[in-house]
Amino acid sequence: MSILQKAATFQNILQNMGWRYVSFRGWFEISKKTGILKSKFPQNPSSKKYISLENWKKLPAQFFFDCKASLDFPKKPSNALKEKVERLRKGELAYFNAAYKKIGRDYDWLTNPDNGFRYDNKTHWLDVNDYSSDAGDIKYVWEKSRFSYFYTIIRYDYHFEEDCSEWIFSEIDSWIAANPINSGPNYKCSQEISLRLLNWLFALYYYKNSSALTAERFDKIMHYCYWQLHHVRHNINFSRIAVRNNHAITETMMLYLGGIFFPFFPEAKKWSEEGLKWLEEEVAYQVYEDGTFLQFSHNYHRVLVQLLTWSLYLSDLNGKKLSETFISRAQKTLNYLYQCQLEENGHLPNYGANDGALFFPLNDCEYRDYRPQLNALAYYFNKIDLYEKGNWTEDRYWYTSFKKLSDSKINSFDLQKNTNFIFEEGGYCIHRDEKSLTFTRCGNHKDRPSHADNLHLDIWVGGKNIVRDAGTFMYNTTPEILSFFMGTKGHNTVMLGKHDQMKKGARFIWLNWTQANFAKLYDEKEATIFEGQIQAFQHLAKNITHHRKWTKYHSKLKWEIIDSVQHELDLPMRQIWNLHPDFFEEFDILAEDETGNIISFERKEHWFSEKYGVKEKSIACIFETKNKTIKTIIIAK
């Protein structure tokens, strides 16, 4: 890259991300190289006793439940839950809520099960390379160390009435032995540390009165809890400034809750006050006023919902009041996801980055089913279930078992699905009828996009995603695969030649962000119509616009899509459709240019990834023309 190209790239990053981001990244790298940063994170600090086990049990802090014996909701020992536990006992773990891998009961917590690479647990976490081609995707090492599988074991303990406390605490013992403080890959990400603390906390309260929780074990766990919370606090600006997404909300929430549940740590009160301040700031910034979310991802939006749910319930139980803005954004974000949801199966379009995250799995539902998490948050506000009772009800049982939870409906609000809904700030438009859901995005970017997918169109019929987003697959894989899933080719919109809507930068960075000129959704007598226009391909030339109009007819399963790209480049326009394998059995698709000439499509083999780390071959059809307009019809046979 030439000096001029580097200068242009820096200018674009500065324009997109701002001086706060650029100056912090510069300081971070300098302090890392000089050793200033490393001095804040000592390796293997000497242990200290903070509180006795018996005194901890007497603390006034209120968790979702007091202990296992305090839970009294219906027990439903399911075969699905039994099978998951049996696989865990065999040393099989479901990675990213998808494929199982055999890692053994004596897993070392440091080996990537996807490629066998083993990290050094003596290396300071700042020296661990988390984007190495040899090491592969570090998320494979982080996944078990997150301890979300604890919920499967604890649920089994409850529903099958089989004490699993020794198993749980042996797992924590094993992790502590393999992960010296501030050393190795499992200290690289403060969000992972925060989740580990939250999940250990859940286990500690559930097994509060178990004989397996000995004083010696408790002291060791508290030593590690302190230094992990210390790590989160001293690296918090990385997530608040450099990352600024669900990581920041997770970490600030952990600092806030740390003061409630670890009040005996010396700095806990100060960290908690800071955490609450920052948590409310992050929610106010990251959740837009219409309830949409700065990560432009439905799965990360569900992560947000789970974090909001923990914050609201635990604040309520401990007499803490969250801001009106926090409460309002939680309600509006719930409404957004509810409007996008498929009634047939609880799914949402697989839109945006999807890393397989589901922090607190407290039910037997399939991973793509959003009903458990939306129901738990809705119940906090309205004190009634959002859906008819089913497996998705269990989450809120765990959260509402404590009798001191307020019964007030002061923050109740109405949730009703609309036929048409446009979320102007996020740029999402949703149309639903009795048989189908049509979803599109035409949005601005004041925060960084992760996929080049503006004006993407998703179509669902009878709960089946017939025209779909290709997904995400993995964050550390070959450049070709990354380019497909993150780029425009993996979405149902338009490319110019082989060019994405935006220019790809390093890792998660896109340059020359697309911006919306307008978007509108309206009804006419025979159809619902969307019209929107974006500025795109600005890395190729200025003032290029892409206008999309789609029409969904009321009386039939028929969509008409007109794409027009205004440009002066000698590049063909390529309209991309990623399709369900059954598409051509149930639907026809045909297209013509602005002169009425039929355009034959090229049937391509693409990829599809419904869950992180798993991809399968899929089909796509691509219409290409040297003209500037393509009119496409999708119609049921």
XYZ file of C-alpha atoms in Angstrom:
637
model
C 0.000 0.000 0.000
C 1.414 3.373 -1.001
C 1.822 6.331 1.350
C -1.105 8.074 -0.355
C -3.303 4.979 0.044
C -2.350 4.675 3.724
C -3.161 8.352 4.260
C -6.536 7.944 2.551
C -7.315 4.882 4.675
C -6.371 6.721 7.878
C -8.536 9.680 6.861
C -11.494 7.360 6.229
C -11.064 5.603 9.589
C -10.796 8.969 11.320
C -13.927 10.217 9.585
C -15.889 7.065 10.447
C -14.618 6.312 13.954
C -13.613 9.746 15.281
C -10.629 11.088 17.228
C -11.678 9.325 20.433
C -11.213 5.927 18.803
C -8.043 6.812 16.852
C -6.266 8.456 19.787
C -7.171 5.619 22.162
C -5.886 2.950 19.751
C -2.653 4.891 19.403
C -2.246 5.186 23.179
C -3.129 1.517 23.678
C -0.421 0.328 21.287
C 2.203 2.652 22.795
C 1.411 1.640 26.389
C 1.417 -2.006 25.337
C 4.863 -1.777 23.704
C 6.395 0.207 26.558
C 5.132 -2.174 29.244
C 2.966 0.471 30.956
C -0.185 -1.512 30.233
C 1.264 -4.855 31.278
C 2.121 -3.487 34.737
C -1.608 -3.123 35.461
C -2.165 -6.859 35.012
C 0.184 -8.842 37.297
C 0.622 -12.530 36.649
C 0.020 -14.919 39.527
C -0.568 -12.346 42.281
C -0.490 -13.700 45.807
C -3.798 -14.879 47.193
C -5.774 -13.021 49.821
C -8.854 -13.981 51.808
C -11.704 -11.518 51.307
C -14.602 -13.108 53.195
C -15.400 -16.459 54.784
C -17.839 -18.815 53.138
C -20.198 -18.583 56.093
C -20.213 -14.790 56.073
C -20.716 -14.756 52.300
C -23.876 -16.827 52.752
C -25.238 -14.126 55.084
C -24.763 -11.218 52.663
C -27.966 -9.243 51.947
C -27.482 -9.321 48.146
C -30.406 -10.970 46.360
C -29.741 -13.184 43.342
C -32.528 -14.579 41.124
C -32.954 -17.290 43.768
C -31.491 -17.863 47.211
C -30.277 -21.414 46.562
C -31.394 -24.663 44.914
C -33.879 -25.404 47.678
C -35.648 -22.089 47.133
C -36.692 -22.950 43.576
C -40.199 -24.347 43.185
C -41.251 -23.984 39.556
C -42.479 -27.094 37.632
C -39.892 -29.788 37.014
C -39.901 -31.201 33.484
C -37.137 -33.786 32.956
C -36.854 -33.826 29.155
C -35.027 -36.249 26.895
C -33.353 -33.309 25.153
C -31.816 -32.114 28.416
C -30.784 -35.638 29.405
C -29.049 -36.168 26.064
C -27.083 -32.896 26.387
C -25.836 -33.906 29.844
C -24.899 -37.393 28.685
C -22.799 -35.858 25.905
C -21.129 -33.502 28.370
C -20.277 -36.493 30.560
C -18.630 -38.100 27.554
C -16.549 -34.977 27.008
C -18.582 -33.626 24.082
C -19.357 -29.923 23.927
C -21.656 -28.092 21.498
C -19.586 -25.232 20.138
C -21.446 -21.977 19.474
C -24.773 -23.792 19.976
C -24.033 -25.808 16.859
C -21.716 -28.759 16.159
C -20.451 -31.023 18.928
C -16.740 -31.670 19.334
C -15.147 -34.442 21.392
C -12.735 -32.715 23.756
C -12.760 -35.210 26.643
C -13.615 -34.729 30.309
C -9.962 -33.839 30.975
C -9.842 -30.991 28.443
C -6.880 -28.684 29.141
C -8.753 -25.371 28.506
C -5.965 -24.217 26.171
C -6.257 -26.340 23.027
C -8.234 -25.254 19.977
C -10.398 -28.338 19.241
C -10.861 -27.168 15.663
C -7.175 -27.528 14.703
C -5.286 -28.869 17.729
C -3.243 -25.714 18.395
C -2.363 -25.340 22.090
C -1.774 -21.919 23.654
C 0.901 -21.304 26.277
C -0.635 -20.598 29.683
C 2.519 -18.838 30.869
C 2.356 -16.074 28.256
C 1.000 -12.748 29.496
C -2.413 -12.187 27.931
C -1.210 -9.011 26.181
C 1.317 -11.121 24.263
C -1.244 -13.681 23.064
C -1.992 -13.337 19.353
C -5.748 -13.761 18.951
C -5.695 -13.520 15.165
C -3.060 -16.083 14.222
C -3.469 -18.374 11.200
C -1.644 -21.148 13.085
C -3.803 -20.839 16.206
C -7.053 -20.566 14.238
C -10.169 -19.004 15.687
C -9.539 -18.249 19.369
C -13.283 -18.428 20.025
C -12.906 -22.226 20.039
C -10.701 -21.916 23.131
C -12.911 -19.317 24.764
C -16.138 -21.274 24.321
C -15.840 -23.797 27.160
C -14.077 -21.251 29.383
C -17.209 -19.110 29.140
C -18.980 -21.804 31.264
C -22.383 -21.369 29.618
C -22.671 -25.175 29.624
C -23.089 -24.880 33.418
C -26.730 -23.995 32.786
C -27.310 -27.361 31.129
C -25.828 -29.168 34.133
C -27.696 -27.033 36.671
C -30.986 -27.452 34.830
C -30.395 -31.207 34.794
C -29.683 -31.119 38.521
C -32.970 -29.323 39.097
C -35.295 -31.205 36.728
C -33.849 -34.697 37.288
C -33.078 -34.096 40.988
C -29.520 -35.394 40.641
C -26.845 -33.514 42.585
C -24.171 -32.256 40.184
C -22.374 -29.907 42.568
C -19.104 -31.844 42.656
C -19.030 -31.909 38.856
C -19.538 -28.136 38.703
C -16.875 -27.249 41.251
C -14.410 -29.767 39.799
C -14.740 -27.938 36.479
C -13.915 -24.617 38.151
C -10.980 -26.248 39.981
C -9.662 -27.587 36.684
C -9.953 -24.211 34.962
C -8.175 -22.400 37.805
C -5.313 -24.904 37.724
C -4.836 -24.427 33.958
C -5.243 -20.644 33.803
C -2.878 -18.640 36.004
C -4.172 -15.103 36.553
C -3.590 -12.758 33.584
C -1.833 -15.502 31.603
C -2.836 -17.282 28.439
C -5.716 -16.949 25.955
C -8.580 -16.982 28.444
C -7.681 -13.518 29.727
C -7.490 -11.986 26.260
C -11.103 -10.838 26.151
C -12.713 -8.967 29.044
C -16.187 -9.919 27.851
C -15.297 -13.603 28.151
C -13.991 -12.916 31.662
C -17.230 -11.114 32.558
C -19.363 -13.989 31.293
C -17.263 -16.461 33.231
C -17.857 -14.451 36.415
C -21.605 -14.251 35.788
C -21.845 -17.979 35.136
C -19.736 -18.869 38.173
C -22.006 -16.591 40.215
C -25.084 -18.489 39.024
C -23.464 -21.776 40.076
C -22.323 -20.392 43.452
C -25.843 -19.324 44.394
C -27.470 -22.508 43.150
C -25.037 -24.656 45.144
C -24.664 -22.206 48.032
C -25.467 -24.860 50.623
C -23.791 -27.825 48.930
C -21.111 -29.747 50.801
C -19.070 -29.628 47.587
C -18.585 -25.885 48.122
C -15.869 -26.132 50.729
C -14.199 -23.166 52.438
C -10.959 -23.941 50.589
C -12.722 -23.993 47.216
C -14.623 -20.831 48.003
C -11.444 -18.928 48.948
C -9.727 -19.994 45.730
C -12.745 -19.001 43.624
C -12.969 -15.611 45.313
C -9.254 -15.010 44.639
C -9.878 -15.616 40.947
C -13.113 -13.618 40.957
C -11.308 -10.599 42.372
C -8.502 -10.604 39.843
C -10.851 -11.234 36.935
C -13.025 -8.311 38.021
C -9.839 -6.276 38.482
C -8.860 -7.186 34.900
C -12.244 -6.074 33.537
C -12.011 -2.715 35.295
C -8.438 -1.979 34.184
C -9.144 -2.841 30.553
C -12.640 -1.351 30.402
C -11.761 1.493 28.043
C -10.820 -0.960 25.331
C -14.426 -2.126 25.123
C -15.909 1.319 25.779
C -13.806 3.079 23.112
C -12.092 0.657 20.746
C -14.860 -1.959 20.527
C -18.052 -0.259 21.753
C -20.661 -2.934 21.215
C -22.144 -5.732 23.329
C -18.685 -6.245 24.889
C -18.931 -2.863 26.595
C -22.432 -3.572 27.897
C -21.395 -6.994 29.255
C -18.313 -5.632 30.991
C -19.873 -2.509 32.488
C -22.793 -4.625 33.719
C -20.321 -7.000 35.384
C -18.612 -4.103 37.162
C -21.995 -2.806 38.311
C -23.158 -6.204 39.579
C -19.745 -6.819 41.118
C -20.474 -4.194 43.735
C -23.717 -5.952 44.637
C -22.422 -9.518 44.794
C -18.773 -8.950 45.775
C -19.077 -5.980 48.158
C -16.158 -7.342 50.200
C -13.641 -6.636 47.414
C -11.729 -3.426 48.306
C -12.633 -1.425 45.181
C -16.023 -3.039 44.565
C -18.138 -0.020 45.552
C -16.186 2.373 43.326
C -16.111 -0.083 40.413
C -19.843 -0.672 40.784
C -20.663 3.041 40.700
C -18.477 3.479 37.632
C -19.985 0.377 36.054
C -23.558 1.574 36.510
C -22.720 4.999 35.065
C -21.005 3.465 32.048
C -23.672 0.778 31.594
C -26.410 3.383 31.332
C -24.263 5.469 28.986
C -23.617 2.479 26.729
C -27.263 1.432 26.565
C -28.303 5.029 25.794
C -25.720 5.197 22.998
C -25.842 1.684 21.562
C -29.612 1.191 21.574
C -31.100 3.718 19.210
C -34.264 5.593 20.106
C -36.383 3.289 17.927
C -35.011 0.193 19.707
C -32.603 -0.903 16.986
C -29.011 -1.694 17.884
C -25.670 -0.375 16.667
C -24.299 -3.839 15.808
C -26.840 -4.362 12.986
C -27.117 -8.033 13.963
C -30.092 -9.960 15.259
C -28.034 -12.455 17.229
C -26.023 -9.743 18.957
C -29.331 -7.974 19.555
C -30.505 -11.041 21.474
C -27.247 -10.917 23.476
C -28.232 -7.360 24.376
C -31.690 -8.546 25.471
C -30.164 -11.082 27.858
C -27.897 -8.448 29.384
C -30.793 -6.018 29.799
C -32.816 -8.790 31.432
C -30.127 -9.554 34.025
C -29.624 -5.857 34.724
C -33.315 -5.151 35.252
C -34.199 -8.189 37.377
C -31.127 -7.987 39.622
C -31.466 -4.235 40.057
C -35.103 -4.694 41.043
C -34.277 -7.455 43.538
C -31.573 -5.334 45.161
C -33.517 -2.087 45.352
C -31.546 -0.349 42.599
C -33.204 1.963 40.100
C -32.074 2.125 36.507
C -32.592 5.268 34.442
C -35.760 5.992 32.502
C -33.698 5.940 29.306
C -32.425 2.449 30.144
C -35.968 1.200 30.732
C -37.342 2.895 27.614
C -34.590 1.495 25.377
C -35.121 -1.989 26.809
C -38.825 -1.799 25.956
C -38.215 -0.449 22.476
C -35.509 -2.984 21.677
C -37.872 -5.755 22.744
C -40.524 -4.328 20.437
C -38.116 -4.249 17.480
C -37.164 -7.925 17.800
C -40.785 -8.918 18.400
C -41.857 -7.184 15.187
C -39.194 -9.115 13.225
C -40.054 -12.494 14.726
C -41.568 -15.452 12.879
C -44.687 -16.674 14.642
C -44.234 -20.210 13.326
C -40.933 -20.969 15.071
C -39.712 -17.923 17.000
C -36.872 -17.301 14.530
C -35.682 -13.963 13.225
C -33.869 -13.313 9.947
C -30.246 -14.447 10.313
C -29.249 -10.861 9.655
C -25.831 -9.451 10.463
C -22.918 -11.051 12.271
C -23.843 -14.239 14.133
C -21.135 -15.739 16.348
C -23.349 -18.377 17.947
C -23.584 -16.537 21.249
C -26.343 -17.435 23.689
C -25.014 -16.430 27.078
C -27.492 -17.989 29.499
C -29.216 -21.056 27.935
C -32.025 -21.863 30.366
C -34.410 -23.883 28.169
C -34.698 -26.744 25.694
C -35.488 -24.530 22.713
C -33.560 -24.568 19.466
C -30.819 -21.935 19.248
C -32.531 -19.811 16.581
C -35.735 -19.585 18.663
C -35.824 -16.129 20.285
C -38.983 -16.697 22.340
C -37.248 -17.632 25.643
C -35.218 -14.438 25.833
C -37.941 -12.091 24.571
C -40.452 -13.651 26.953
C -38.153 -13.233 29.966
C -37.647 -9.535 29.255
C -41.318 -8.928 28.461
C -42.329 -10.636 31.703
C -40.251 -8.171 33.699
C -42.378 -5.326 32.380
C -45.850 -6.845 32.024
C -45.809 -9.730 34.559
C -47.457 -11.998 31.986
C -45.920 -14.313 29.398
C -45.573 -12.971 25.890
C -46.478 -16.327 24.309
C -48.584 -19.358 25.142
C -46.743 -21.586 27.598
C -44.018 -23.796 26.156
C -40.335 -24.605 26.558
C -39.615 -20.901 26.108
C -41.238 -20.121 29.471
C -38.463 -21.680 31.561
C -36.054 -18.725 31.428
C -38.416 -16.427 33.247
C -39.073 -19.108 35.905
C -35.384 -18.973 36.853
C -35.429 -15.176 36.910
C -38.697 -14.739 38.831
C -38.555 -17.438 41.479
C -37.589 -14.954 44.200
C -40.750 -13.723 45.909
C -39.376 -10.230 46.565
C -39.479 -9.280 42.872
C -41.721 -6.266 42.482
C -45.221 -6.985 41.181
C -45.616 -3.418 39.964
C -46.674 -2.877 36.353
C -45.551 0.728 36.405
C -43.368 0.108 33.350
C -45.811 -2.131 31.470
C -46.298 -1.563 27.760
C -48.275 -3.073 24.910
C -46.685 -5.452 22.400
C -48.683 -6.100 19.249
C -47.303 -7.247 15.913
C -47.990 -4.798 13.088
C -48.524 -5.566 9.422
C -46.024 -2.884 8.423
C -43.313 -1.412 10.601
C -40.472 0.909 9.699
C -37.700 1.620 12.194
C -36.308 4.833 10.802
C -33.166 5.227 12.902
C -31.955 1.684 12.337
C -33.325 1.623 8.805
C -35.320 -1.620 9.031
C -38.606 -2.246 7.228
C -40.832 -5.229 8.003
C -43.994 -6.353 6.237
C -45.968 -9.396 7.339
C -49.165 -11.062 6.200
C -50.807 -14.403 6.961
C -48.280 -16.416 4.956
C -45.085 -14.424 4.708
C -42.636 -11.966 6.236
C -40.552 -9.566 4.162
C -37.586 -7.885 5.815
C -35.201 -5.317 4.406
C -32.700 -2.763 5.625
C -32.011 0.665 4.207
C -29.956 2.388 6.875
C -27.382 4.975 7.768
C -24.156 4.169 9.578
C -23.005 6.401 12.375
C -21.550 3.247 13.908
C -19.434 0.728 12.083
C -21.147 -1.959 10.005
C -19.906 -5.545 10.137
C -21.385 -6.797 6.857
C -21.678 -5.039 3.490
C -25.404 -5.691 3.292
C -27.379 -2.464 2.880
C -30.694 -3.017 1.019
C -30.491 -6.751 1.782
C -33.869 -8.478 1.351
C -35.053 -11.484 3.381
C -38.231 -13.391 2.481
C -39.930 -15.980 4.703
C -42.922 -18.101 3.734
C -44.631 -20.368 6.261
C -41.633 -20.102 8.574
C -39.188 -21.094 5.792
C -36.444 -18.639 4.801
C -36.750 -18.918 1.001
C -34.549 -15.879 0.224
C -31.939 -15.677 2.944
C -28.794 -14.156 4.394
C -25.800 -16.480 3.945
C -24.751 -15.995 7.591
C -21.306 -15.511 9.151
C -19.415 -18.841 9.556
C -16.182 -17.740 11.309
C -14.213 -14.614 12.191
C -10.770 -16.146 11.582
C -10.717 -18.153 8.363
C -9.421 -17.742 4.826
C -9.687 -14.326 3.144
C -11.905 -15.816 0.443
C -14.443 -17.206 2.895
C -14.404 -14.034 4.993
C -14.965 -11.978 1.842
C -18.020 -14.037 0.941
C -19.793 -14.057 4.298
C -18.988 -10.495 5.358
C -19.180 -9.078 1.856
C -22.067 -8.209 -0.412
C -21.992 -11.583 -2.193
C -23.433 -13.295 0.884
C -26.465 -10.974 0.884
C -29.433 -10.323 -1.343
C -28.564 -6.994 -2.834
C -26.381 -5.607 -5.654
C -22.672 -5.553 -6.538
C -20.837 -3.629 -9.234
C -18.698 -6.207 -10.974
C -16.861 -8.021 -8.190
C -16.890 -5.006 -5.875
C -18.587 -4.896 -2.468
C -20.752 -1.939 -1.441
C -17.867 -0.765 0.777
C -14.102 -1.205 0.779
C -12.807 -3.834 3.177
C -10.288 -2.728 5.776
C -8.457 -4.774 8.399
C -10.304 -7.402 10.440
C -13.774 -6.058 11.315
C -13.274 -2.685 9.633
C -15.121 -1.462 6.555
C -14.225 1.802 4.840
C -16.475 4.117 2.801
C -19.617 3.255 4.755
C -22.902 3.084 2.885
C -25.518 5.671 3.869
C -29.252 5.847 3.231
C -30.802 8.736 1.342
C -34.367 7.692 2.159
C -36.577 4.711 2.976
C -40.360 4.371 2.974
C -42.891 1.575 3.343
C -46.534 2.008 2.388
C -49.696 0.201 1.311
C -51.586 0.521 -1.919
C -54.795 -1.247 -2.872
C -53.223 -4.443 -4.162
C -49.773 -4.466 -2.588
C -47.299 -3.254 0.032
C -44.412 -1.262 -1.393
C -40.942 -0.428 -0.131
C -38.707 2.204 -1.688
C -35.213 3.105 -0.557
C -31.965 4.538 -1.827
C -28.419 4.337 -0.530
C -25.075 5.889 -1.381
C -22.725 3.006 -2.084
C -19.494 2.011 -3.865
C -17.942 5.300 -2.783
C -14.484 3.670 -2.988
C -15.054 3.318 -6.737
C -16.480 6.760 -7.476
C -18.420 9.519 -5.770
C -22.189 9.935 -5.990
C -23.051 6.331 -6.878
C -26.552 5.459 -5.666
C -28.470 2.210 -5.453
C -32.265 2.507 -5.499
C -34.392 -0.532 -4.618
C -38.150 -0.843 -4.842
C -39.959 -3.995 -3.894
C -43.649 -4.769 -4.125
C -45.354 -7.605 -2.214
C -48.804 -8.363 -3.594
C -51.578 -8.970 -1.077
C -53.447 -11.701 -2.936
C -50.534 -13.974 -3.819
C -46.995 -14.973 -2.930
C -45.451 -12.623 -5.449
C -42.645 -10.099 -5.060
C -41.439 -7.624 -7.666
C -38.010 -6.081 -7.052
C -36.558 -3.234 -9.099
C -32.888 -2.334 -8.570
C -31.302 0.708 -10.228
C -27.686 1.769 -9.784
C -26.671 5.198 -11.029
C -22.978 5.248 -11.999
C -20.631 6.014 -14.868
C -18.261 3.067 -14.467
C -17.602 0.332 -16.996
C -18.779 -2.342 -14.610
C -21.726 -4.722 -14.841
C -24.503 -4.654 -12.279
C -24.871 -7.999 -10.438
C -28.071 -8.753 -8.520
C -27.548 -11.592 -6.017
C -30.107 -13.987 -4.512
C -29.041 -16.510 -1.854
C -31.768 -19.130 -1.844
C -33.183 -21.936 0.269
C -32.457 -25.393 -1.250
C -36.202 -25.896 -1.840
C -36.609 -22.569 -3.627
C -36.861 -23.832 -7.207
C -39.345 -26.535 -6.211
C -41.746 -23.948 -4.849
C -40.943 -20.658 -6.609
C -39.938 -19.182 -9.940
C -37.564 -16.262 -10.386
C -37.076 -14.232 -13.558
C -35.675 -10.840 -14.482
C -35.431 -8.252 -17.241
C -33.510 -5.015 -17.796
C -34.987 -1.542 -18.338
C -35.435 -2.212 -22.044
C -37.541 -5.308 -21.378
C -34.847 -7.799 -22.383
C -34.935 -11.037 -20.397
C -31.828 -11.622 -18.266
C -30.852 -15.231 -17.749
C -29.541 -16.010 -14.298
C -26.309 -17.791 -13.492
C -26.885 -20.526 -10.956
C -23.957 -20.501 -8.525
C -22.809 -22.663 -5.654
C -22.633 -20.437 -2.580
C -22.227 -21.113 1.132
C -24.788 -20.946 3.920
C -23.997 -20.773 7.648
C -26.945 -20.861 10.019
C -24.678 -21.258 13.043
C -21.139 -20.188 13.813
C -18.373 -22.547 12.744
C -20.636 -24.579 10.444
C -21.114 -24.010 6.734
C -22.856 -25.970 4.017
C -23.101 -25.666 0.266
C -26.055 -23.658 -0.925
C -27.475 -22.208 -4.109
C -27.652 -18.695 -5.441
C -28.784 -17.126 -8.658
C -27.148 -14.022 -10.060
C -28.579 -11.685 -12.694
C -26.010 -9.546 -14.494
C -26.387 -6.688 -16.961
C -24.382 -3.818 -18.388
C -27.522 -1.721 -18.068
C -28.430 0.100 -14.882
C -31.747 -1.494 -13.906
C -32.914 -5.020 -13.162
C -36.561 -5.902 -12.545
C -37.033 -9.268 -10.849
C -40.142 -11.320 -10.130
C -40.255 -13.981 -7.397
C -43.528 -15.911 -7.490
C -44.912 -19.122 -6.005
C -45.574 -21.922 -8.473
